[in-house]
Amino acid sequence: MSFGFGILRRASHSQRPNSNKKQSLPSLFFSIFPRSFSQLHSQTQLPSFGIAFDIDGVVLRDHTPIGGSPQALRKLYDHNSGTLKIPYVFLTNGGGFRESKRAMQLSELLGVNISPSQVLQGHSPFKQLVNRYENELVVAVGKGEPAAVMFEYGFKNVLSIDEYASCFDDIDPLAQYKEWITKKVANQSRTFKEIGPRKSVHSERVQAAFIVSDSVDWSRDIQVVCDILRSGGLPGKEIGHQPPLYFAHDDLKYQATFPSERLGMGAFRIALESIFNRIHFNALEYTSFGKPNAFVFKNAETVLKQLASSLDHEVHVVNHPDDGSHFKTLYMIGDNPSVDIKGARQAGHPWFSILTRTGVFKGKENPSDFPADLVFFIFLFF
């Protein structure tokens, strides 16, 4: 398989991309900022820029690297020592696994050394809520290991939706037809005993529900979450005040291996909200994190500054301010205009948005609703 790529085009340009100009992904990628990448070979100053990559549809499609992404990422490291030379993070709304585990997976797939601090997932901001819910009973919903994620963040009294639903007979009327769910709960390595002594879930109110990652069983999860929220945290009891509900993000769709986009957490939120509002006298109240929220980009900037400061001992710093505010540009590279590009535009300086055609966005023109500063018009040849 070989790849051909069209030319880059700035948002202000109106001409068609020149599909006759073919480059490898690494050379095309680095043509954006050739002067900046010359600093990779310089030992006199820190780089003046950082990079935030989306994962799905940009770097990976499912578990397969897209184009020359592994080669491109290797350029961010010193060729001889393998140490990081350009600060970058993965800024994704995806999740379901601990940042340490995701970093290990990405390292294996992409062939570079990625630290957990470089992985910023949709649910990473949930860490900020530990002080509020540290010892309170909370329920974590989603694929992967949602409860393990929350437990690592510091939530000491957390159950996955699988564990919680299994405590209530007949809470899911379709459970008898879902042998795969029954086996999953039975084989879970993380047990109630590992959580520590706890009260019965039949008498302890759930204080908050967290949608950590995409729901695996929409019918069961919508039913149980509605039960929790309508009853004030005690399913099967009288109507009560709705506990807080948190979503890791609100992406309506995302690009997976299937040719067309798949429905994401935003679609699940729409379904849950529609049903809840029909069966409850008060409208659903919830909080969504993840891109395109501006605070997510602010946090990414903070992490990039921390990564850059860790390079101080590797290079001789020239006129480097103590506050770490040396970045002239932060590049957001994503495939979703309404998430990646919108978020970077809202965050403002020093963010510079780059849109690819390798995922959700497949248009031939820069989208008018959320135009990127630069667009990759990428064409694949077999």
CSV table of C-alpha atoms in Angstrom, one decimal:
chain,number,residue,atom,x,y,z
A,1,MET,CA,0.0,0.0,0.0
A,2,SER,CA,1.2,3.5,-0.8
A,3,PHE,CA,-0.1,6.8,0.1
A,4,GLY,CA,-0.5,10.1,-1.8
A,5,PHE,CA,-1.5,13.3,-0.2
A,6,GLY,CA,-2.9,16.6,-1.4
A,7,ILE,CA,-1.5,20.0,-0.6
A,8,LEU,CA,-2.2,22.0,2.5
A,9,ARG,CA,-4.5,24.9,2.3
A,10,ARG,CA,-5.1,27.8,4.6
A,11,ALA,CA,-8.6,28.8,5.5
A,12,SER,CA,-8.4,32.1,3.6
A,13,HIS,CA,-7.4,30.4,0.4
A,14,SER,CA,-10.2,29.8,-2.2
A,15,GLN,CA,-8.3,27.7,-4.7
A,16,ARG,CA,-8.8,23.9,-5.0
A,17,PRO,CA,-6.1,21.7,-3.4
A,18,ASN,CA,-3.5,20.5,-5.9
A,19,SER,CA,-4.0,16.7,-5.8
A,20,ASN,CA,-1.0,16.2,-8.1
A,21,LYS,CA,1.4,17.1,-5.3
A,22,LYS,CA,2.2,13.9,-3.4
A,23,GLN,CA,4.1,13.7,-0.1
A,24,SER,CA,4.5,11.3,2.7
A,25,LEU,CA,2.6,12.1,5.8
A,26,PRO,CA,5.7,13.0,7.9
A,27,SER,CA,7.1,15.4,5.2
A,28,LEU,CA,3.7,16.9,4.6
A,29,PHE,CA,3.1,17.3,8.3
A,30,PHE,CA,6.4,19.0,9.0
A,31,SER,CA,6.0,21.3,6.0
A,32,ILE,CA,3.6,23.2,8.2
A,33,PHE,CA,6.3,24.5,10.5
A,34,PRO,CA,9.7,23.6,9.1
A,35,ARG,CA,11.5,26.3,11.0
A,36,SER,CA,10.0,25.2,14.3
A,37,PHE,CA,11.2,21.6,13.7
A,38,SER,CA,14.7,22.7,13.0
A,39,GLN,CA,14.8,23.2,16.8
A,40,LEU,CA,14.8,19.5,17.1
A,41,HIS,CA,18.4,19.5,16.2
A,42,SER,CA,19.3,22.6,18.3
A,43,GLN,CA,20.5,22.4,21.8
A,44,THR,CA,20.3,26.1,22.5
A,45,GLN,CA,16.7,26.8,23.1
A,46,LEU,CA,13.3,25.2,23.9
A,47,PRO,CA,10.8,24.8,21.2
A,48,SER,CA,8.4,27.7,20.8
A,49,PHE,CA,5.4,25.5,20.1
A,50,GLY,CA,3.5,22.4,21.3
A,51,ILE,CA,1.1,20.0,19.7
A,52,ALA,CA,-2.2,18.4,20.7
A,53,PHE,CA,-3.3,15.4,18.6
A,54,ASP,CA,-6.7,13.9,18.5
A,55,ILE,CA,-6.5,10.1,18.4
A,56,ASP,CA,-9.4,8.5,16.6
A,57,GLY,CA,-9.5,9.6,13.0
A,58,VAL,CA,-6.2,11.4,13.2
A,59,VAL,CA,-3.5,9.1,14.6
A,60,LEU,CA,-5.4,5.8,14.8
A,61,ARG,CA,-8.4,4.2,13.3
A,62,ASP,CA,-9.4,1.7,15.9
A,63,HIS,CA,-6.0,0.0,16.6
A,64,THR,CA,-4.5,0.8,13.2
A,65,PRO,CA,-2.1,3.7,12.7
A,66,ILE,CA,-3.3,6.2,10.0
A,67,GLY,CA,-0.9,6.9,7.2
A,68,GLY,CA,2.6,7.7,8.5
A,69,SER,CA,1.6,8.7,12.0
A,70,PRO,CA,4.2,6.5,13.7
A,71,GLN,CA,7.0,8.0,11.6
A,72,ALA,CA,5.7,11.5,12.2
A,73,LEU,CA,5.7,11.0,16.0
A,74,ARG,CA,9.2,9.7,16.0
A,75,LYS,CA,10.4,13.0,14.6
A,76,LEU,CA,9.3,14.6,18.0
A,77,TYR,CA,12.0,12.6,19.7
A,78,ASP,CA,15.8,12.8,19.7
A,79,HIS,CA,17.1,10.3,17.1
A,80,ASN,CA,19.9,9.1,19.2
A,81,SER,CA,18.7,9.2,22.8
A,82,GLY,CA,14.9,8.8,22.2
A,83,THR,CA,14.1,11.6,24.6
A,84,LEU,CA,11.2,13.9,23.9
A,85,LYS,CA,12.3,17.1,22.1
A,86,ILE,CA,8.9,18.7,21.2
A,87,PRO,CA,6.1,18.7,23.8
A,88,TYR,CA,2.9,17.1,22.6
A,89,VAL,CA,-0.2,15.5,24.1
A,90,PHE,CA,-3.0,13.4,22.9
A,91,LEU,CA,-6.2,15.4,23.5
A,92,THR,CA,-9.1,13.0,23.0
A,93,ASN,CA,-12.7,12.7,24.1
A,94,GLY,CA,-12.3,9.0,24.0
A,95,GLY,CA,-11.6,7.0,27.2
A,96,GLY,CA,-12.7,4.1,29.3
A,97,PHE,CA,-9.3,3.1,30.4
A,98,ARG,CA,-6.8,4.6,32.9
A,99,GLU,CA,-4.3,7.1,31.4
A,100,SER,CA,-1.5,4.8,32.3
A,101,LYS,CA,-3.0,1.9,30.4
A,102,ARG,CA,-3.9,4.0,27.4
A,103,ALA,CA,-0.3,5.4,27.3
A,104,MET,CA,1.0,1.9,27.2
A,105,GLN,CA,-1.3,0.9,24.4
A,106,LEU,CA,-0.4,4.0,22.4
A,107,SER,CA,3.3,3.4,22.9
A,108,GLU,CA,3.0,-0.1,21.5
A,109,LEU,CA,0.8,0.9,18.5
A,110,LEU,CA,2.9,3.9,17.6
A,111,GLY,CA,6.4,2.7,18.5
A,112,VAL,CA,7.3,5.7,20.7
A,113,ASN,CA,7.6,6.2,24.5
A,114,ILE,CA,4.4,7.9,25.7
A,115,SER,CA,3.9,8.9,29.3
A,116,PRO,CA,0.5,8.9,31.1
A,117,SER,CA,0.8,12.7,31.5
A,118,GLN,CA,0.6,13.0,27.7
A,119,VAL,CA,-2.8,11.3,27.5
A,120,LEU,CA,-5.7,13.7,28.2
A,121,GLN,CA,-9.0,11.9,27.9
A,122,GLY,CA,-12.6,13.1,28.0
A,123,HIS,CA,-13.0,11.9,31.6
A,124,SER,CA,-9.6,13.2,32.9
A,125,PRO,CA,-11.3,16.3,34.4
A,126,PHE,CA,-13.3,14.0,36.7
A,127,LYS,CA,-10.2,14.1,38.9
A,128,GLN,CA,-11.3,17.6,39.9
A,129,LEU,CA,-14.4,16.2,41.5
A,130,VAL,CA,-12.7,13.8,43.9
A,131,ASN,CA,-12.8,16.1,46.9
A,132,ARG,CA,-16.6,16.4,46.5
A,133,TYR,CA,-17.3,12.6,46.0
A,134,GLU,CA,-14.3,10.9,47.4
A,135,ASN,CA,-16.2,8.7,49.9
A,136,GLU,CA,-19.7,9.0,48.4
A,137,LEU,CA,-21.3,6.2,46.4
A,138,VAL,CA,-21.1,7.0,42.7
A,139,VAL,CA,-21.8,4.9,39.6
A,140,ALA,CA,-19.6,4.9,36.6
A,141,VAL,CA,-21.0,4.0,33.1
A,142,GLY,CA,-19.3,3.0,29.9
A,143,LYS,CA,-17.1,0.6,28.0
A,144,GLY,CA,-13.7,-0.6,29.2
A,145,GLU,CA,-12.9,-0.1,32.9
A,146,PRO,CA,-15.0,2.9,34.1
A,147,ALA,CA,-14.9,2.1,37.8
A,148,ALA,CA,-11.2,1.3,37.7
A,149,VAL,CA,-10.6,4.7,36.1
A,150,MET,CA,-12.6,6.5,38.8
A,151,PHE,CA,-10.9,4.5,41.5
A,152,GLU,CA,-7.5,5.5,40.3
A,153,TYR,CA,-8.6,9.1,40.3
A,154,GLY,CA,-9.4,8.8,44.1
A,155,PHE,CA,-13.1,7.9,44.2
A,156,LYS,CA,-13.2,5.3,47.0
A,157,ASN,CA,-16.8,4.2,46.8
A,158,VAL,CA,-17.5,3.7,43.1
A,159,LEU,CA,-19.3,0.9,41.3
A,160,SER,CA,-19.5,0.3,37.5
A,161,ILE,CA,-23.0,0.2,36.0
A,162,ASP,CA,-22.6,-3.5,35.6
A,163,GLU,CA,-21.8,-4.1,39.2
A,164,TYR,CA,-24.5,-1.7,40.4
A,165,ALA,CA,-27.3,-3.2,38.2
A,166,SER,CA,-26.4,-6.7,39.3
A,167,CYS,CA,-27.4,-5.8,42.8
A,168,PHE,CA,-31.0,-5.3,41.8
A,169,ASP,CA,-33.1,-8.3,40.7
A,170,ASP,CA,-35.1,-7.6,37.6
A,171,ILE,CA,-33.9,-4.0,37.2
A,172,ASP,CA,-33.2,-4.8,33.6
A,173,PRO,CA,-36.2,-6.7,32.2
A,174,LEU,CA,-34.1,-7.8,29.2
A,175,ALA,CA,-31.2,-9.2,31.2
A,176,GLN,CA,-32.2,-12.8,30.6
A,177,TYR,CA,-31.5,-12.2,26.9
A,178,LYS,CA,-28.1,-10.8,27.5
A,179,GLU,CA,-25.8,-13.7,28.4
A,180,TRP,CA,-22.7,-11.6,27.4
A,181,ILE,CA,-23.6,-9.1,30.2
A,182,THR,CA,-24.0,-11.8,32.8
A,183,LYS,CA,-20.7,-13.4,31.9
A,184,LYS,CA,-18.9,-10.0,32.0
A,185,VAL,CA,-20.2,-9.2,35.5
A,186,ALA,CA,-19.3,-12.7,36.7
A,187,ASN,CA,-15.8,-12.5,35.3
A,188,GLN,CA,-14.9,-9.0,36.5
A,189,SER,CA,-11.6,-9.0,38.3
A,190,ARG,CA,-12.5,-6.0,40.4
A,191,THR,CA,-14.9,-7.2,43.1
A,192,PHE,CA,-16.8,-5.5,45.9
A,193,LYS,CA,-14.3,-6.8,48.4
A,194,GLU,CA,-11.5,-4.9,46.6
A,195,ILE,CA,-13.4,-1.7,47.1
A,196,GLY,CA,-13.5,-2.2,50.8
A,197,PRO,CA,-16.3,-2.3,53.4
A,198,ARG,CA,-19.5,-0.7,52.2
A,199,LYS,CA,-23.1,-0.3,53.0
A,200,SER,CA,-25.8,-2.1,51.0
A,201,VAL,CA,-26.6,-0.3,47.8
A,202,HIS,CA,-30.3,-0.9,48.6
A,203,SER,CA,-30.0,1.7,51.4
A,204,GLU,CA,-27.2,3.9,50.3
A,205,ARG,CA,-28.1,6.7,47.9
A,206,VAL,CA,-26.1,7.2,44.8
A,207,GLN,CA,-24.7,10.7,45.0
A,208,ALA,CA,-23.6,11.1,41.4
A,209,ALA,CA,-23.6,9.3,38.1
A,210,PHE,CA,-20.6,9.6,35.7
A,211,ILE,CA,-20.8,8.6,32.0
A,212,VAL,CA,-17.1,7.8,31.7
A,213,SER,CA,-17.1,6.3,28.2
A,214,ASP,CA,-19.5,5.1,25.5
A,215,SER,CA,-22.4,2.9,26.9
A,216,VAL,CA,-22.2,-0.7,25.9
A,217,ASP,CA,-25.8,-1.5,26.7
A,218,TRP,CA,-28.0,1.5,26.0
A,219,SER,CA,-31.3,-0.1,27.0
A,220,ARG,CA,-30.0,-1.2,30.4
A,221,ASP,CA,-28.0,1.9,31.1
A,222,ILE,CA,-30.7,4.3,30.2
A,223,GLN,CA,-33.2,2.3,32.4
A,224,VAL,CA,-30.8,2.1,35.4
A,225,VAL,CA,-29.6,5.7,35.2
A,226,CYS,CA,-33.2,7.0,34.9
A,227,ASP,CA,-34.0,4.9,38.0
A,228,ILE,CA,-31.1,6.5,39.9
A,229,LEU,CA,-31.9,10.0,38.8
A,230,ARG,CA,-35.7,9.9,39.3
A,231,SER,CA,-35.5,8.3,42.8
A,232,GLY,CA,-32.9,10.6,44.3
A,233,GLY,CA,-30.3,7.8,44.1
A,234,LEU,CA,-32.3,4.8,45.4
A,235,PRO,CA,-33.8,2.8,42.4
A,236,GLY,CA,-37.3,1.5,43.1
A,237,LYS,CA,-38.1,4.1,45.8
A,238,GLU,CA,-40.2,7.2,45.7
A,239,ILE,CA,-39.4,10.2,43.4
A,240,GLY,CA,-36.5,12.3,44.8
A,241,HIS,CA,-34.2,15.1,43.9
A,242,GLN,CA,-32.0,14.3,40.9
A,243,PRO,CA,-28.3,13.5,41.8
A,244,PRO,CA,-25.7,15.2,39.6
A,245,LEU,CA,-25.0,13.7,36.3
A,246,TYR,CA,-21.6,14.1,34.5
A,247,PHE,CA,-20.7,13.3,30.9
A,248,ALA,CA,-17.0,12.9,29.9
A,249,HIS,CA,-17.9,14.6,26.6
A,250,ASP,CA,-20.8,15.3,24.2
A,251,ASP,CA,-19.6,14.0,20.8
A,252,LEU,CA,-22.5,13.1,18.6
A,253,LYS,CA,-20.4,10.9,16.3
A,254,TYR,CA,-16.9,9.7,15.8
A,255,GLN,CA,-14.9,7.8,13.1
A,256,ALA,CA,-14.2,4.1,13.7
A,257,THR,CA,-13.2,1.4,11.3
A,258,PHE,CA,-16.7,1.4,9.7
A,259,PRO,CA,-16.8,3.7,6.6
A,260,SER,CA,-19.5,6.0,8.1
A,261,GLU,CA,-19.4,7.7,11.5
A,262,ARG,CA,-20.6,5.9,14.6
A,263,LEU,CA,-22.9,7.4,17.2
A,264,GLY,CA,-21.1,8.6,20.3
A,265,MET,CA,-21.7,9.7,23.9
A,266,GLY,CA,-23.6,12.8,22.7
A,267,ALA,CA,-26.2,10.5,21.0
A,268,PHE,CA,-26.5,8.5,24.2
A,269,ARG,CA,-27.0,11.8,26.1
A,270,ILE,CA,-29.8,12.8,23.7
A,271,ALA,CA,-31.6,9.5,24.1
A,272,LEU,CA,-31.3,9.6,27.9
A,273,GLU,CA,-32.4,13.2,28.1
A,274,SER,CA,-35.4,12.7,25.8
A,275,ILE,CA,-36.6,9.7,27.8
A,276,PHE,CA,-36.0,11.2,31.2
A,277,ASN,CA,-37.8,14.4,30.3
A,278,ARG,CA,-40.8,12.4,29.2
A,279,ILE,CA,-41.1,10.4,32.5
A,280,HIS,CA,-40.0,13.0,35.0
A,281,PHE,CA,-41.6,16.4,35.8
A,282,ASN,CA,-38.2,18.2,35.9
A,283,ALA,CA,-35.9,18.4,32.9
A,284,LEU,CA,-32.6,16.5,33.1
A,285,GLU,CA,-29.7,18.4,34.6
A,286,TYR,CA,-26.2,17.4,33.6
A,287,THR,CA,-22.7,18.7,33.0
A,288,SER,CA,-20.5,17.8,30.0
A,289,PHE,CA,-16.8,17.9,29.9
A,290,GLY,CA,-14.4,17.2,27.1
A,291,LYS,CA,-13.7,19.1,23.9
A,292,PRO,CA,-14.8,21.7,22.7
A,293,ASN,CA,-14.9,23.2,26.2
A,294,ALA,CA,-12.3,26.0,26.5
A,295,PHE,CA,-11.1,24.8,29.9
A,296,VAL,CA,-10.0,21.5,28.3
A,297,PHE,CA,-7.7,23.4,26.0
A,298,LYS,CA,-6.4,25.5,28.9
A,299,ASN,CA,-5.6,22.3,30.8
A,300,ALA,CA,-3.8,21.0,27.7
A,301,GLU,CA,-1.8,24.1,27.5
A,302,THR,CA,-0.8,23.7,31.2
A,303,VAL,CA,0.3,20.1,30.6
A,304,LEU,CA,2.3,21.1,27.5
A,305,LYS,CA,4.1,23.8,29.6
A,306,GLN,CA,4.9,21.2,32.2
A,307,LEU,CA,6.3,18.9,29.5
A,308,ALA,CA,8.3,21.8,28.1
A,309,SER,CA,9.7,22.7,31.5
A,310,SER,CA,10.9,19.0,31.9
A,311,LEU,CA,13.0,19.6,28.8
A,312,ASP,CA,14.9,22.4,30.6
A,313,HIS,CA,17.6,20.0,31.8
A,314,GLU,CA,18.0,18.6,28.3
A,315,VAL,CA,18.8,21.9,26.6
A,316,HIS,CA,20.5,25.2,27.4
A,317,VAL,CA,17.6,27.6,28.0
A,318,VAL,CA,18.0,31.0,26.5
A,319,ASN,CA,15.7,33.8,27.8
A,320,HIS,CA,13.1,31.2,28.9
A,321,PRO,CA,10.5,32.8,31.2
A,322,ASP,CA,9.9,31.2,34.6
A,323,ASP,CA,6.2,31.1,34.1
A,324,GLY,CA,6.4,28.7,31.1
A,325,SER,CA,4.5,31.1,28.9
A,326,HIS,CA,7.0,30.8,26.1
A,327,PHE,CA,4.7,29.1,23.5
A,328,LYS,CA,4.1,31.2,20.4
A,329,THR,CA,1.8,28.6,18.9
A,330,LEU,CA,-0.1,25.5,20.1
A,331,TYR,CA,-1.3,23.3,17.2
A,332,MET,CA,-4.6,21.3,17.6
A,333,ILE,CA,-4.7,18.6,15.0
A,334,GLY,CA,-8.2,17.0,14.7
A,335,ASP,CA,-10.7,15.5,12.4
A,336,ASN,CA,-14.0,16.9,13.8
A,337,PRO,CA,-14.8,20.6,13.0
A,338,SER,CA,-17.5,20.9,15.7
A,339,VAL,CA,-15.2,19.5,18.4
A,340,ASP,CA,-11.5,19.9,17.7
A,341,ILE,CA,-11.6,23.0,15.5
A,342,LYS,CA,-14.4,24.7,17.4
A,343,GLY,CA,-12.6,24.1,20.7
A,344,ALA,CA,-9.3,25.5,19.4
A,345,ARG,CA,-11.0,28.6,18.0
A,346,GLN,CA,-12.8,29.3,21.2
A,347,ALA,CA,-9.6,28.8,23.2
A,348,GLY,CA,-8.0,31.6,21.1
A,349,HIS,CA,-4.3,32.5,21.2
A,350,PRO,CA,-1.9,30.7,21.0
A,351,TRP,CA,-4.0,27.8,19.5
A,352,PHE,CA,-3.8,27.2,15.8
A,353,SER,CA,-6.3,24.6,14.4
A,354,ILE,CA,-5.5,22.0,11.8
A,355,LEU,CA,-8.2,19.8,10.3
A,356,THR,CA,-7.6,16.5,8.6
A,357,ARG,CA,-9.8,14.5,6.2
A,358,THR,CA,-8.9,11.2,7.8
A,359,GLY,CA,-11.8,10.9,10.1
A,360,VAL,CA,-15.2,12.6,10.7
A,361,PHE,CA,-14.5,15.5,8.2
A,362,LYS,CA,-14.4,14.4,4.6
A,363,GLY,CA,-15.4,17.6,2.8
A,364,LYS,CA,-13.6,19.2,0.0
A,365,GLU,CA,-13.9,22.7,1.4
A,366,ASN,CA,-13.0,24.2,4.7
A,367,PRO,CA,-16.2,23.9,6.7
A,368,SER,CA,-18.0,27.3,7.0
A,369,ASP,CA,-19.4,26.8,10.5
A,370,PHE,CA,-16.1,26.1,12.2
A,371,PRO,CA,-13.3,26.8,9.6
A,372,ALA,CA,-9.8,25.6,10.5
A,373,ASP,CA,-6.7,27.7,10.2
A,374,LEU,CA,-5.3,25.0,8.0
A,375,VAL,CA,-6.7,21.9,6.3
A,376,PHE,CA,-5.1,18.7,5.3
A,377,PHE,CA,-6.6,17.5,2.0
A,378,ILE,CA,-5.4,14.0,2.2
A,379,PHE,CA,-6.1,11.5,-0.6
A,380,LEU,CA,-5.4,7.8,-0.3
A,381,PHE,CA,-4.0,5.7,-3.2
A,382,PHE,CA,-3.6,2.0,-3.2
